[in-house]
mmCIF file of C-alpha atoms in Angstrom:
data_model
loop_
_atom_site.group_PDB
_atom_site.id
_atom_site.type_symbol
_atom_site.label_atom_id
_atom_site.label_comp_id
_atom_site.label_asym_id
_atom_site.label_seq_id
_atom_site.Cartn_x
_atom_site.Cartn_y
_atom_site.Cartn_z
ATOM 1 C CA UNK A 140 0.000 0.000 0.000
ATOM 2 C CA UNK A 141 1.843 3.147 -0.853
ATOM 3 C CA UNK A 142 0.946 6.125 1.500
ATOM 4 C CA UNK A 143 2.092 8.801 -1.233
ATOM 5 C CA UNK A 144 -0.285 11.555 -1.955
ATOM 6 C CA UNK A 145 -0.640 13.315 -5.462
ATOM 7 C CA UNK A 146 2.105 16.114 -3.664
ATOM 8 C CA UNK A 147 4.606 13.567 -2.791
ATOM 9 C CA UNK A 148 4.452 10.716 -5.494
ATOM 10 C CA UNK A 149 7.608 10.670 -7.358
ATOM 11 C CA UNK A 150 7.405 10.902 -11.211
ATOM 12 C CA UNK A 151 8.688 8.277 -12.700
ATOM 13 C CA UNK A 152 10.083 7.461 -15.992
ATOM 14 C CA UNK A 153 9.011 4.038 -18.694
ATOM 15 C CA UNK A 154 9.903 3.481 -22.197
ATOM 16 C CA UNK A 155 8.215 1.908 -24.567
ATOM 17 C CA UNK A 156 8.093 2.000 -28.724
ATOM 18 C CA UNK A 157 11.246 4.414 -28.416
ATOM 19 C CA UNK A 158 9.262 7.083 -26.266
ATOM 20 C CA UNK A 159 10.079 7.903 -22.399
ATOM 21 C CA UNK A 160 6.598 8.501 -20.651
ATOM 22 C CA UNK A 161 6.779 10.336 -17.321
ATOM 23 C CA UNK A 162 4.141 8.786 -14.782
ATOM 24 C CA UNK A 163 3.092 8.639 -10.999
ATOM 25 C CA UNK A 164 1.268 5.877 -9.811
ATOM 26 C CA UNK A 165 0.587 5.855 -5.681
ATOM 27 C CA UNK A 166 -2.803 3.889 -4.004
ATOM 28 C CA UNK A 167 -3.549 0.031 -3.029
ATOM 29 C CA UNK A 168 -1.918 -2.145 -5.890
ATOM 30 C CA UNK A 169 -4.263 -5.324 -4.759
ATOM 31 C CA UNK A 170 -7.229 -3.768 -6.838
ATOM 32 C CA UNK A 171 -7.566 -3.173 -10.451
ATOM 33 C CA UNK A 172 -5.740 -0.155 -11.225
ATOM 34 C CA UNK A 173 -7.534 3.485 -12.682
ATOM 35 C CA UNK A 174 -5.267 4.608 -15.452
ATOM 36 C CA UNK A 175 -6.405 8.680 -16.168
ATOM 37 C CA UNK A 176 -6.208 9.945 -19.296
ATOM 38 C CA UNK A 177 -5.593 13.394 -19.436
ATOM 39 C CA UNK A 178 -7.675 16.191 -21.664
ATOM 40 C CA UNK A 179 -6.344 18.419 -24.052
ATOM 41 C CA UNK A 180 -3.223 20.953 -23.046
ATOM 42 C CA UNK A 181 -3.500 19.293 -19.388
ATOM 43 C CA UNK A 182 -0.250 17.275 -18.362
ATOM 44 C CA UNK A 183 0.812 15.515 -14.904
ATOM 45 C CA UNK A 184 0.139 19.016 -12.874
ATOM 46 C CA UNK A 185 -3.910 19.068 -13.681
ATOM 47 C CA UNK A 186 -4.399 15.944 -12.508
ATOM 48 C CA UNK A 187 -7.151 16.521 -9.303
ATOM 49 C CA UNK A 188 -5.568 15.714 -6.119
ATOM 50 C CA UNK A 189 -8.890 15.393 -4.156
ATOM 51 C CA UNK A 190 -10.103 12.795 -6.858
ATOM 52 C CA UNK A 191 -6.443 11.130 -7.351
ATOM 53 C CA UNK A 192 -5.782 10.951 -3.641
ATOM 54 C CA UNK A 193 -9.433 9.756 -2.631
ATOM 55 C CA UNK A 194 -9.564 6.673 -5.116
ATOM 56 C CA UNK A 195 -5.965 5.779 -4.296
ATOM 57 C CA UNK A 196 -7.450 5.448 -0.677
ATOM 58 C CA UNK A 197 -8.727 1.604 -2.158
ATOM 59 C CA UNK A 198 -7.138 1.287 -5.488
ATOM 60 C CA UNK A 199 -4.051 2.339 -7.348
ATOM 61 C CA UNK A 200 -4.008 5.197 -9.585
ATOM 62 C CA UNK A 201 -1.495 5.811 -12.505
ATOM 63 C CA UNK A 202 -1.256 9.379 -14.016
ATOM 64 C CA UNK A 203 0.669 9.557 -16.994
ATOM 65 C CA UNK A 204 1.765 12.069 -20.078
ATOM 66 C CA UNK A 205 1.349 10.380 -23.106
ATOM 67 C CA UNK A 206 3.747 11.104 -26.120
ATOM 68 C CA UNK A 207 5.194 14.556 -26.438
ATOM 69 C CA UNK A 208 3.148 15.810 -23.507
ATOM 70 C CA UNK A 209 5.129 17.496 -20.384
ATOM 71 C CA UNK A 210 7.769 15.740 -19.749
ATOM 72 C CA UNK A 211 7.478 12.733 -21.742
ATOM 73 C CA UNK A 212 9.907 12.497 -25.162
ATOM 74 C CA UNK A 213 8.499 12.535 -28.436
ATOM 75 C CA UNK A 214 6.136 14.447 -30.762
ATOM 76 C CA UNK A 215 2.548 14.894 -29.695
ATOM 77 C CA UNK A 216 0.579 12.821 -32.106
ATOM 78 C CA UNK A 217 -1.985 14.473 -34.483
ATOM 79 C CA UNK A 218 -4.391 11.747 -34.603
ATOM 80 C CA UNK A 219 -6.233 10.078 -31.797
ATOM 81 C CA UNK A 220 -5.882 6.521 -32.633
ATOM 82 C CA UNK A 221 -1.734 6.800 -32.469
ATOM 83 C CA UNK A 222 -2.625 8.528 -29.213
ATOM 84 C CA UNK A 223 -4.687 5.481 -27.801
ATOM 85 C CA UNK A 224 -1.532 3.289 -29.648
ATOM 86 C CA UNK A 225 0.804 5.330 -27.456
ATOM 87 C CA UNK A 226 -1.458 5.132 -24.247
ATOM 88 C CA UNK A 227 -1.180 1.242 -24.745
ATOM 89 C CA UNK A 228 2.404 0.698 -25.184
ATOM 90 C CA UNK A 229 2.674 2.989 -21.886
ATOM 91 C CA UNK A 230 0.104 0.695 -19.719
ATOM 92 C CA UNK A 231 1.954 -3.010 -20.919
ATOM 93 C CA UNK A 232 5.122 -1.120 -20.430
ATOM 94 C CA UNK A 233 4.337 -1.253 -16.724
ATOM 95 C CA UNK A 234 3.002 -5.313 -16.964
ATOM 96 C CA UNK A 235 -0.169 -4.476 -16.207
ATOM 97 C CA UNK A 236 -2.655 -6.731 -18.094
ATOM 98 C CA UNK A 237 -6.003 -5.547 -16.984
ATOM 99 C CA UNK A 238 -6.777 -1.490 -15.974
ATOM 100 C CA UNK A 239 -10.021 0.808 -15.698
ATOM 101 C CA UNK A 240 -9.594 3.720 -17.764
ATOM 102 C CA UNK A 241 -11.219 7.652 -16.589
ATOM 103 C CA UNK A 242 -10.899 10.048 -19.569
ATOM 104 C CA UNK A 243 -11.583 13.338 -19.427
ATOM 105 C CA UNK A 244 -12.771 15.281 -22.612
ATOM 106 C CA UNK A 245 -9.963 14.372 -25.300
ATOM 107 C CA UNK A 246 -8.647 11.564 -22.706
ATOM 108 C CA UNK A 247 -12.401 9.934 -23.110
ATOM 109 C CA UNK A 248 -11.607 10.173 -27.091
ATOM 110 C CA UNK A 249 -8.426 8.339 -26.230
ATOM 111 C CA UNK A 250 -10.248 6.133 -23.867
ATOM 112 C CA UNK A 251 -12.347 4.675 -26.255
ATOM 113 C CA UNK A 252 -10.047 3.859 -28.512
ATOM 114 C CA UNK A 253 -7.570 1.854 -26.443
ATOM 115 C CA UNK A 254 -11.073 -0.145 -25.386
ATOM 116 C CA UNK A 255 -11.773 -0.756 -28.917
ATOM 117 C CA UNK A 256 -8.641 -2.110 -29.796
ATOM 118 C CA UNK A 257 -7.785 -3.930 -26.631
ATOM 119 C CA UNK A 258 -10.908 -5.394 -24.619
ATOM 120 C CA UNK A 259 -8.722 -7.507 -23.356
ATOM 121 C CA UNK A 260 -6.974 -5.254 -21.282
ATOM 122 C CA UNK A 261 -10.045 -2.637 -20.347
ATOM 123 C CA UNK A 262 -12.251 -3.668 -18.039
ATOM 124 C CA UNK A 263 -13.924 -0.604 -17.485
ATOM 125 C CA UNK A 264 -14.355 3.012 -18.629
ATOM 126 C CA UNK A 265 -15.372 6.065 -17.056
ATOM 127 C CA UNK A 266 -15.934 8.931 -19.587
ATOM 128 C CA UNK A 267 -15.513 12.353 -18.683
ATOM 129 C CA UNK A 268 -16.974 15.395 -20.871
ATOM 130 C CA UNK A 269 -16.641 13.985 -23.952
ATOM 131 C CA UNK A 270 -18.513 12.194 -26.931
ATOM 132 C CA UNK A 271 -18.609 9.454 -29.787
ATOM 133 C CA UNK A 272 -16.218 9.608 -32.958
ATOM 134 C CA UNK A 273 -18.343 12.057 -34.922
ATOM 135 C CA UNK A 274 -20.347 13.867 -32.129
ATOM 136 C CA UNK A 275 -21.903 16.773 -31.928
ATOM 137 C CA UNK A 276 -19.191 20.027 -32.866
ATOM 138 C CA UNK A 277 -16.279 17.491 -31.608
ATOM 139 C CA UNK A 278 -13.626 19.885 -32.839
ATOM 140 C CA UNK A 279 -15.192 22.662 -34.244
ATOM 141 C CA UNK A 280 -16.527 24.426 -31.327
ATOM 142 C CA UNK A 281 -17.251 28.537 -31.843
ATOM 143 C CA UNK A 282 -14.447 30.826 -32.256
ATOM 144 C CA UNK A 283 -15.164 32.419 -29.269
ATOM 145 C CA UNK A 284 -14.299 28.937 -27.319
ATOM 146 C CA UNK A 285 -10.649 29.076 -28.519
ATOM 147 C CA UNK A 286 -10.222 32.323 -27.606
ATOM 148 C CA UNK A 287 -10.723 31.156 -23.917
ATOM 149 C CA UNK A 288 -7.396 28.955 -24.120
ATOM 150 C CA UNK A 289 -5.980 31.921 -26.196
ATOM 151 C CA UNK A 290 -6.016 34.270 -23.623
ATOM 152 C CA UNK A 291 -3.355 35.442 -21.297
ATOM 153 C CA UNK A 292 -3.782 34.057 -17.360
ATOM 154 C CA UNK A 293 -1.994 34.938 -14.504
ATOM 155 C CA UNK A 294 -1.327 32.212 -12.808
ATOM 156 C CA UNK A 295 -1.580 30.152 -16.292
ATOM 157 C CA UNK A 296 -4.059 27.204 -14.583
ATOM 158 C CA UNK A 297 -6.276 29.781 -14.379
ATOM 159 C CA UNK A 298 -7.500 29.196 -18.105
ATOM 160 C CA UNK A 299 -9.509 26.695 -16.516
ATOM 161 C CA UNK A 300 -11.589 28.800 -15.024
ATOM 162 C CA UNK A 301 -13.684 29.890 -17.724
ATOM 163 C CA UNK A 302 -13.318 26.490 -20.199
ATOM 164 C CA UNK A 303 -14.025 23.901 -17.308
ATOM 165 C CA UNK A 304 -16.277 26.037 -15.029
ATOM 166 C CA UNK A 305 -19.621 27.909 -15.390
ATOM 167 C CA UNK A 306 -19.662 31.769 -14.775
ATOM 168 C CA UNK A 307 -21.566 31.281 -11.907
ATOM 169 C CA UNK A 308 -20.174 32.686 -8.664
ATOM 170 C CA UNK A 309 -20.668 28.734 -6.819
ATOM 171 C CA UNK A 310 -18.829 26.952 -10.001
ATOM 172 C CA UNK A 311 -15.932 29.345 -10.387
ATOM 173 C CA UNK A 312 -15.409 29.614 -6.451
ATOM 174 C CA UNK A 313 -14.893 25.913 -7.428
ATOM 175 C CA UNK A 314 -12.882 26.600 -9.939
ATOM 176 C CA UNK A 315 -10.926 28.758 -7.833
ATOM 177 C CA UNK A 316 -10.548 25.743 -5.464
ATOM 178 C CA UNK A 317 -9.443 23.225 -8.229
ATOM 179 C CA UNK A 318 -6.597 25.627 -9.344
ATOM 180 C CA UNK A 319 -5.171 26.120 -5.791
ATOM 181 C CA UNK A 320 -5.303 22.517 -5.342
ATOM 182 C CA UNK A 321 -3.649 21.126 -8.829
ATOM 183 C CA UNK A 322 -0.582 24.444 -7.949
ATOM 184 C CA UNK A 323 -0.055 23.458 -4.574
ATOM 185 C CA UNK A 324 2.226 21.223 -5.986
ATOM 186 C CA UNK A 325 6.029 22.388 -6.638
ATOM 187 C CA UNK A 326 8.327 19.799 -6.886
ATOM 188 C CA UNK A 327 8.184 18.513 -10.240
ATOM 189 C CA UNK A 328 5.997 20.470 -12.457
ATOM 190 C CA UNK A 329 5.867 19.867 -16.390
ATOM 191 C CA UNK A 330 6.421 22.838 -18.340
ATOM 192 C CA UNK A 331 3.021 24.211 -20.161
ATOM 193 C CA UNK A 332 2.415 22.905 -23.084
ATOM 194 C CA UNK A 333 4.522 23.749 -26.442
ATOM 195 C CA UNK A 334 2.862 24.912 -29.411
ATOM 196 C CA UNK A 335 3.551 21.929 -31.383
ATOM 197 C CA UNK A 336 1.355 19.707 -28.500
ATOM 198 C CA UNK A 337 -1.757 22.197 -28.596
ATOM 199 C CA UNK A 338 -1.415 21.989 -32.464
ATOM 200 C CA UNK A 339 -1.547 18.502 -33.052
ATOM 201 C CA UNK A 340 -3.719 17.956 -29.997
ATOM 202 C CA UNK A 341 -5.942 20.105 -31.836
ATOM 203 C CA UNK A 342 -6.037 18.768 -35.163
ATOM 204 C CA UNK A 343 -6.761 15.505 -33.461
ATOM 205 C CA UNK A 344 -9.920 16.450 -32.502
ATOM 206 C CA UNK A 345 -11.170 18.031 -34.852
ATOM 207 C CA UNK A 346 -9.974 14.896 -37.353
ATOM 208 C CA UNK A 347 -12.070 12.819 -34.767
ATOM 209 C CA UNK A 348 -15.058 14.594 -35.264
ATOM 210 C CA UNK A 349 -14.954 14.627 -38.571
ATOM 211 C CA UNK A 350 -15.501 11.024 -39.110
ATOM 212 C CA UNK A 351 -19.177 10.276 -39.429
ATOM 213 C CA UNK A 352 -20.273 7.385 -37.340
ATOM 214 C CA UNK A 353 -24.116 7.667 -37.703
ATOM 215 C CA UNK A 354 -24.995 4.366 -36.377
ATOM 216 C CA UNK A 355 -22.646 4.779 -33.864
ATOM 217 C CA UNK A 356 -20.932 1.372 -34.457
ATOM 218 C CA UNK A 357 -17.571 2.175 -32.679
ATOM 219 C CA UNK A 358 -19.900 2.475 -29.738
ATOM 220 C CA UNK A 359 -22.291 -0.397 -30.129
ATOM 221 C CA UNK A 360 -18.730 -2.624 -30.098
ATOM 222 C CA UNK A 361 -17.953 -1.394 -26.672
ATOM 223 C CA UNK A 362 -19.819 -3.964 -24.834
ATOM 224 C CA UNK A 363 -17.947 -3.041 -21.752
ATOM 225 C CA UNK A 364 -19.773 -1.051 -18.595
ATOM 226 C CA UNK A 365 -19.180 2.724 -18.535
ATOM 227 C CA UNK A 366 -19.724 5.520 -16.679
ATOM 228 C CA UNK A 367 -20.403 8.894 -18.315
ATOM 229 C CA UNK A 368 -20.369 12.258 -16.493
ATOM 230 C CA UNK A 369 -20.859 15.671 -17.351
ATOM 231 C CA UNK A 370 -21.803 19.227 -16.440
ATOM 232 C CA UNK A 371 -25.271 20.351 -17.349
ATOM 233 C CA UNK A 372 -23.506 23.002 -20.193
ATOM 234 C CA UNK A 373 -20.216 21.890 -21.200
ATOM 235 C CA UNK A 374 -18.964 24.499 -23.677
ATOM 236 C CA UNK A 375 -16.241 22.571 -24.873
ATOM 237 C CA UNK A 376 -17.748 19.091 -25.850
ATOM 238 C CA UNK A 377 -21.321 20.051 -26.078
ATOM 239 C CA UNK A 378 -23.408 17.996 -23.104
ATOM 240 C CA UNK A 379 -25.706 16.449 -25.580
ATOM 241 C CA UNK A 380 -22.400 14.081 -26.231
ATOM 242 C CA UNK A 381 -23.034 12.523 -22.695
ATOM 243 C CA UNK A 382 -26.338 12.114 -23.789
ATOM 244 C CA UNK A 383 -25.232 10.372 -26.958
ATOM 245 C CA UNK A 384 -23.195 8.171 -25.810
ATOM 246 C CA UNK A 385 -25.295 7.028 -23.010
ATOM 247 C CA UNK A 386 -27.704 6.243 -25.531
ATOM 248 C CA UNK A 387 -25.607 4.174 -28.130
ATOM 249 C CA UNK A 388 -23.501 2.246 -25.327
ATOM 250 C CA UNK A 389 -25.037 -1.251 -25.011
ATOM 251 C CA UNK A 390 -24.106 -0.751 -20.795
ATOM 252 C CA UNK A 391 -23.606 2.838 -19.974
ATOM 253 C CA UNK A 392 -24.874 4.536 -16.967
ATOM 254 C CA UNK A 393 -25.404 8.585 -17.022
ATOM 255 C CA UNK A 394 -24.695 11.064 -14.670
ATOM 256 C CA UNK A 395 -25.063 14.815 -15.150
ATOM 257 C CA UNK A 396 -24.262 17.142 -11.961
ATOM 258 C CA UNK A 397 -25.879 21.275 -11.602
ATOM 259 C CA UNK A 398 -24.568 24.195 -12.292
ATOM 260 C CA UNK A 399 -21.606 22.920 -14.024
ATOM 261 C CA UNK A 400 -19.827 22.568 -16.883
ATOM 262 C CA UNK A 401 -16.958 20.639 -18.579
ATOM 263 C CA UNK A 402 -14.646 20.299 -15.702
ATOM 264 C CA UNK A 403 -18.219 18.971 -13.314
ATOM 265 C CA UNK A 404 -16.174 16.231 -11.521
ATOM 266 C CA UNK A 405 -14.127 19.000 -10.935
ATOM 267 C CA UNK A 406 -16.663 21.016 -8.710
ATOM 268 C CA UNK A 407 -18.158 17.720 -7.502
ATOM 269 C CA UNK A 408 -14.982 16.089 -6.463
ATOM 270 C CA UNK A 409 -16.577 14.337 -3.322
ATOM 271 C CA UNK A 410 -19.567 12.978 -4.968
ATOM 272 C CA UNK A 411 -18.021 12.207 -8.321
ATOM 273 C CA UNK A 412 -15.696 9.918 -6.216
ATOM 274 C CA UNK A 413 -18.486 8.309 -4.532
ATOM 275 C CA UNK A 414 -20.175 7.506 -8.177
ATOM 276 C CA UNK A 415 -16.658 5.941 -9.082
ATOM 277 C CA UNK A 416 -16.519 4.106 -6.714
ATOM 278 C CA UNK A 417 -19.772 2.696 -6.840
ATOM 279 C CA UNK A 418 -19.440 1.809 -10.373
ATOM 280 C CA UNK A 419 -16.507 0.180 -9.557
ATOM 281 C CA UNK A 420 -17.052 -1.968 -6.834
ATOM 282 C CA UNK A 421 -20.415 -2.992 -8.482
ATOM 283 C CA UNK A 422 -18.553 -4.683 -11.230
ATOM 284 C CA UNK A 423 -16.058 -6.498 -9.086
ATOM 285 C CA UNK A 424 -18.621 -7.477 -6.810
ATOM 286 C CA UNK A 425 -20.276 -9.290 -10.061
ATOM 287 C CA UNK A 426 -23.496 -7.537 -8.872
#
């Protein structure tokens, strides 16, 4: 049982396919372990300590940067399936043979495709404010959206603020909180990203989208149970994605939390942890 916390967990360093991924991993390594997947321009500081540290309370957690991001090696890749190719080298790098994945908005893209090509090693996914290949404006959001991550923020984690929280005074006081706990931090801390990861991060995306999917039969092949959360107005992958994907998932479970937006397990750290865990333990209970 390792008694690190998301402050003191050392990063580590694995290579695989001729790329050196930086990772922590800290929790009880006697259950199945919760690889996170991180979302676009996020890297090893945005994981959330007060979800990290309160699932690695009964199960180990692995945090990684996948090609090119932070302080891995490599070029970011500009397509989502290399990304999910990349994610999978990284996870039998470490031996481990069997993992539940948590995504969060790209991270759920790149979630779904390392389930798709590998059942055998996913056993079950929790998706995060994101959508099916070929959802709804996956990628090609309103210009006014990119101007949010275009902006200049002082500290820089507070671009967060207004892309993963609602302008309401209780979701960005929770925004607030989710920034002072991801800096608190020091030792360690990946650079922010380079304009070659934001590019190609981008471009994969918006290539994702792109391809039409209309009966949804990447989904329908994902026989696995999943959990999907959202915010009820997530500006950045539109909420009706949730929705979507819920519907087209042959065992998929919904949940959609007030007053929130992209980053909702974010503001709902406590409860979002208890719906984990649930889901979970349900499945390894064979209930």
């Amino acid at each position: 049982m390792s008694r690190h916390t998301a402050i003191t967990a050392p990063t580590e360093f694995v290579e695989a396919g001729g790329i050196r991924f930086a990772y922590r991993r800290y929790g009880n390594p006697e259950r199945t372990p919760v690889v996170f997947v991180q979302h676009f321009m996020g890297n090893l500081n945005d994981f959330d300590p007060a979800i990290t540290d309160a699932l690695a309370g009964d199960r180990e957690v692995i945090l990684f940067n996948n090609t090119g991001v932070g302080t891995s090696s490599g070029q970011v890749p500009d397509t989502i399936e290399q990304m999910a190719r990349d994610a999978s080298a990284f996870i039998d790098a470490l031996g481990l043979t069997r993992v539940d994945l948590l995504g969060h908005s790209m991270g759920g893209l790149v979630a779904q495709e390392i389930a798709l090509a590998r059942p055998d090693l996913v056993r079950k996914l929790i998706l995060v404010g994101t959508g099916p290949r070929g959802g709804e404006e996956i990628g090609s959001r309103p210009a006014w959206v990119g101007d949010l991550f275009a902006a200049d923020y002082e500290p820089p984690e507070n671009v967060w603020l207004p892309t993963l929280f609602e302008p309401t005074e209780t979701s960005q006081a929770a925004g607030r909180a989710y920034v002072q706990r991801i800096t608190e931090r020091q030792e360690g801390r990946d650079p922010w990203p380079s304009p070659q990861s934001v590019g190609a991060q981008l471009t994969a995306i918006a290539a994702y989208g792109k391809v039409q999917d209309p009966e949804y039969t990447s989904l329908k092949a994902l026989t696995l149970p999943v959990l999907v959360v959202n915010g009820h107005n997530d500006i950045i992958i539109t909420t009706v994605n949730s929705y979507l994907l819920q519907q087209h998932l042959p065992d998929a479970q919904l949940v959609i939390y007030p007053d929130s937006g992209h980053g909702a397990h974010h503001q709902f750290h406590d409860l979002f942890v208890q719906h984990v865990r649930l889901f979970l333990d349900r499945t390894e209970n064979g209930a």
